[in-house]
Amino acid sequence: MRHLTKLFSVLLLAAVLLSACGAPAATEAPAQPAATEAPAQPAATEAPAQPAEFVFGLLMVGPYNDHGWSQAHYEAGLYVEKNVPGAKMVYADKVNPADRPGTTPAQLAEDLVSKGAKLVIFNSDDMKDSATEFAKAHSDVYVIMASGDQVWKDGKAYTEMANMTNIMGKMEYGKMMAGCAAALTTQTGQIGFLGPLINDETRRLAASAYLGARYCWTNYAGKNAADLKFKVTWIGFWFNIPGVTSDPTQVADEFFNSGYDVVISGIDTTEAVTEAKKFAGEGKKVWALPYDYIGACEEGKEICLGVPFFNWGPAYVTAIKSAADGSWTSQFLWNDPDWANINNPDSSAVGFQKGAALSADAAANLDKFIGELAGGLNLWKGPLKLQDGTEYLKDGEVATDFQVWYLPKLVEGMDGASE
Amino acid sequence: MQVELRHIHKHFGAVHASNDINLTIPAGSIQGILGENGAGKSTLMKALSGFIFADSGEILLDGKPVHIASPADAINHGVGMLHQDPLDFPPMKVIDNFILGRNGGLFPDRRTAAKEFKELAVQFDFSIDPDAYVDMLTVGERQQLEILRLLWLGARALILDEPTTGISLPQKEKLFATLKKLAAQGMTIIFVSHKLEDVEFLCNRVAVLRQGQLVGEMLPPFNVDKLVEMMFGKVVSFGGRYPLTPGASTLHLEHISLEDVRLQIRDVTLDVRAGEVIGLAGMEGSGQATFLQACAGLVRPVAGKLSIKGADVTGQTHHVFKHKGVAYLPAARLEQGLVPGLSLTEHFVLAEETHGIFINRDQAIRLAQDRIKTFNIKGTPVSTVESLSGGNQQRALLALLRTPLSLILLEHPTRGLDIESTMYIWSKLKERCAQDGAAIIFISADLDEVLQYSDRVLVFFTGKVSSPLDAEKVTVEQLGQLIGGKGWEAIHA
Amino acid sequence: MRNNKWFNLGVQLAAVILALLFVTVILLLVKAPPLAAFQNIMIGSVGSWAKFSDVLISFVPLLLVTSGLLVTFAAGLWNIGIEGQITLGAIFATWMMRTLQDSTLPPALIIILTILAGMFGGAIWAALAGALKTFGGVNEIFGGLGLNFVATALNIWLIFGPWKRPGVASMSGTVPFDVKLWLPMIPDTRLSAWALGIAIVGIIVTYFLLQGTYFGLRLKAVGKNTHAAYLLGIPTWQYMMVSFALCGVFAGLAGAMQVTAVYHRLIPSISSGYGYLGLMVAMLVNYQAAWAAPVALFFAALNIGSIQLPVVLKLDSTLAGVLQGALVLFVLLADGVRQRFVKK
Ligand SMILES: Nc1ncnc2c1ncn2[C@@H]1O[C@H](COP(=O)(O)OP(=O)(O)OP(=O)(O)O)[C@@H](O)[C@H]1O
Ligand SMILES: [Mg+2]
């Protein structure tokens, strides 16, 4: 037994070491344009004005190269450095107690401030309280809380903080497009939604996917809404925690095995894509749509119908410019896509990257759908009932932002738990 | 194989455990090594078999100097050692343990190995089930397993560090016959023992160690008195029997039945009186150990009643027995009786009744010094038990006995003790009987010891238990027959 | 023994140097400046009082957890369930505070009750692991791992279920408690002197418990040889249970500190991996209480100091974890080598 425990301890350590090494122990960040070097300016009568340096900080919940949520923010930061003269980013990633025991985001934000940051971006819901605490304690530092609703006057959690702005993209549209692509592709009429944990945000995104799917199913495919099956299975968290959440791999397999031939992912990791690829490899006709990051289709091009993604850059540029020139106001920004071109990196807050597996027909119809949305089509419009049959929107009634943001239950026609 | 040791030195801190040892053992001979506890016998043997490195000196095998880097290396050179205390045994099967240490492929050929194991076992008349688990074996059986294994691994020089203490008389005779046969085939046997009669019977030559030094060698015929004097540096006189008049009933067994995986003991009734010494004789694994453990509350009887000083304790835990003044000392001292890693002082503190929460260090050290002196342990209060020599571990174990006690249960109480210590320990134990009215039940493989110190004897044979025999009226020969299963009709008649 | 002390010290030192070399090589392999990296870790941890106070914040739960683990290690037990015990401590503490926060009781009393509840919660969870081992024959390593999962699930369920904040349930945890219910902090820092005091008292108590009491000695006997301990009259399984419970008390206390002194609410990863880190510290100090505090402090400093790596050098901060792991591994290896050497 003594030998056994010794062996075990060594194994445990080896595991710790390996896992630590497994993450790239030290990766050099991509070279950045030096902020102090002024871009070569066209010859002017005056000496070229050195733009004043403006340092902003970025706190990311995950690794900056996670191919997901945090990387999208990191790239937005680089985008700001490129587009705002004098802007310089300092950042800390893996800002969460599991990776950095004993730290709070507020404390790390202070660290960034000590490195010269005049504005700090908190990139995750995890940091909500810390962002509030920090904003209150440092009224001279601007704060962007991505995905939060603290300074939304109409929201449920409003707190007045002049130095804070909330920024969020209207992913609802992205999800509608994902739903539409799924409905235009499914051959069994059954769409699965791989949900994370249940809260207002995830409910409204799942419901958006369903609304988009139903619209395209009836209007483009010309089928009966009652024949469309749309099922949400919540795994319990944003990613797989063995023993705690349901295993997303298994959930995806179950979908594919029980006749659901398209799975839309609402979680941070790419199990839906990998499983679809596996099933397709066995000759089944199945597809998937990942989430969050523009490059997520790479893992399984042949079955990927497309990916809805966030593009934080433009909103950050606007906010940081306003902070630099003093025109800052505290706002709650829930940004639309740029309907002229939803994938325009310089203007659109959310986009949809079509996947290689999307048929030309479906792609054409999807484009039509996007056109309709651009033209003012609103799917959050009555009559719309909640899953339990209670009325959500009267006939003709258009949902307010408040109603959408705090969607109480899944809507009628969807399978799956609401609470 | 001829084995030569030249100028071997080994220090353990301040202890000079081997001091310039020179010894030549010709091939085909059986070399006896004698010496009191802590003389340095095991140390020298371990140096020869690669378990420790000598500080300096040379080892020659068949005239060639060799460097032995590890036990595995030793066996490759043909030197195998059977340890005084069979080392740490993991819970694995006998046959797996047997294969262990064999050079060769990743996948051992278990079938052939099992066949060879059985053949060897038959040769020695050892009855070990190859599919049993090693941790279920008795000390004696583990020694048997080790002997078989070393022979199988191709040992040409076999070191046996006190091998006879755990096994029964017939087994011992079988072993001796085999050793002689092996020696005749050119195998070198080194035989470490405290038992002069064994050495006398078996060995062609004897070397005596004292305090790390080789103090003398002798060839047959052996002068036993001279050997004893060499071992202890003085003349030792042997004591006689001291019979006592037994007192009140201490332990009472009524129609006790016991079961373990291998055997059943049926319907034993026995009354043990204060001051009495009862010896349990029998071949290893005949039920005497189970019986003793039942008296300690470690094995629950399946039927019958057990009381201590009139109080019924049937089915109670060992700790209840302990509170009633029962002490039990197991055979496997380092595995069951002592706590490796803890010092002598810590052991004495653990064994005593506690007062308060905090340990009084000074008092504890004084206690330890006192016990070390009383029991003549070679060690200091801070010595960890595993650094003691085998005999001194046994003394430490005996020194853990509390006062007063009403019943002392001992498995092989003098295993590994030299003659002088054996006598000393028994005088201590007898003192307990006389002064505190303690009763003693003990197991010994040494039939002389059984007859010498017991008042009554119980003989065990495959679970059968004899009625108590008067030790004065039984001879060693008769006892030897009985434990072999012969002559039972006579005693029951 | 001859020069044994110095020899041992030399071996330990060599192990530390090897670990540093190992990390240096890794740094060189990824073309990062090792000196600057180590320098930044130093500056980031002890460079200023503010930084050092952050180190101490991380030191408190780590030291508490290590104290508890020293007790279970003494009993020869691998209490891997420690993470879950921290979590349960935090959950119980949060539960108590949620129950009492609107009452008229004085805040100090509420905080004390909260901390006690945390200790109780940790003890229960540890006792469960102990019971699984004692009565169910489940090895404490596997039982503990299972209970860790259950604790995490329970925690997340509470945060996103019954205890979710009004509006949107958040990864940020439950609604923060009122400032008057926070353990008072040293001005200009987030460090609570009370928390630090509790941790230091904790390790001192552990030290004396293991070094000077009958209880500690018996526990060691149980840990080193259960069978012999039983024959020596020690109720072995009861002692194992008690050691589990004691460790749970320390873990629960750490969880309660996370709630009352650091996060002031329940968050999803409230245990923050302190349990596993504590296991490493305990192994590194070779289960000796006397060394636990300095080594825990060193580990905490590595945690905090390494934050500078991405900020200043654009290096991944897992480096701290690599260094910690390498240290333990090399010290264990060195110990193995030393034991061989000494024996021979
Ligand atoms: N590992 C060790 N550390 C310290 N001292 C030791 C160690 N091993 C043996 N000794 C000491 O060396 C001396 C010789 O011990 P050794 O075991 O060789 O005696 P022995 O002749 O085999 O005695 P016994 O008949 O009791 O088995 C003793 O004083 C013992 O305490
Ligand atoms: Mg010996």
PDB file of C-alpha atoms in Angstrom, chain B residues 5 46 54 86 123 135 144 147 234 240 246 314 329 332 339 360 377 382 390 401 408 417-418 469 475:
ATOM      1  CA  LEU B   5      34.731 -11.558   2.694  1.00  0.00           C
ATOM      2  CA  LYS B  46      22.923  -7.885   3.926  1.00  0.00           C
ATOM      3  CA  ALA B  54      29.689  -1.968   3.127  1.00  0.00           C
ATOM      4  CA  PRO B  86      10.356 -11.386   5.523  1.00  0.00           C
ATOM      5  CA  GLN B 123      10.596 -31.625  -2.696  1.00  0.00           C
ATOM      6  CA  ASP B 135      -0.499 -11.429   3.152  1.00  0.00           C
ATOM      7  CA  GLN B 144       9.196 -21.185   2.930  1.00  0.00           C
ATOM      8  CA  ILE B 147      13.418 -20.279   0.105  1.00  0.00           C
ATOM      9  CA  LYS B 234      31.169 -14.580  29.454  1.00  0.00           C
ATOM     10  CA  GLY B 240      15.784 -24.551  35.510  1.00  0.00           C
ATOM     11  CA  PRO B 246      -1.915 -21.439  39.971  1.00  0.00           C
ATOM     12  CA  THR B 314     -17.785 -13.151  24.040  1.00  0.00           C
ATOM     13  CA  LEU B 329       1.990  -9.658  20.919  1.00  0.00           C
ATOM     14  CA  ALA B 332       5.164 -10.281  12.598  1.00  0.00           C
ATOM     15  CA  VAL B 339       5.145   1.083  13.938  1.00  0.00           C
ATOM     16  CA  ASN B 360       5.338  15.336  28.615  1.00  0.00           C
ATOM     17  CA  ILE B 377      17.587  -2.997  24.206  1.00  0.00           C
ATOM     18  CA  VAL B 382      15.103   8.236  19.526  1.00  0.00           C
ATOM     19  CA  GLY B 390      15.736  -8.271  14.921  1.00  0.00           C
ATOM     20  CA  LEU B 401       3.631  -4.692  27.840  1.00  0.00           C
ATOM     21  CA  ILE B 408      -0.445 -12.157  28.239  1.00  0.00           C
ATOM     22  CA  LEU B 417      16.431 -13.730  20.557  1.00  0.00           C
ATOM     23  CA  ASP B 418      19.813 -15.050  21.567  1.00  0.00           C
ATOM     24  CA  LEU B 469      -1.058 -31.908  28.883  1.00  0.00           C
ATOM     25  CA  THR B 475       8.851 -35.377  26.238  1.00  0.00           C
TER      26      THR B 475
END
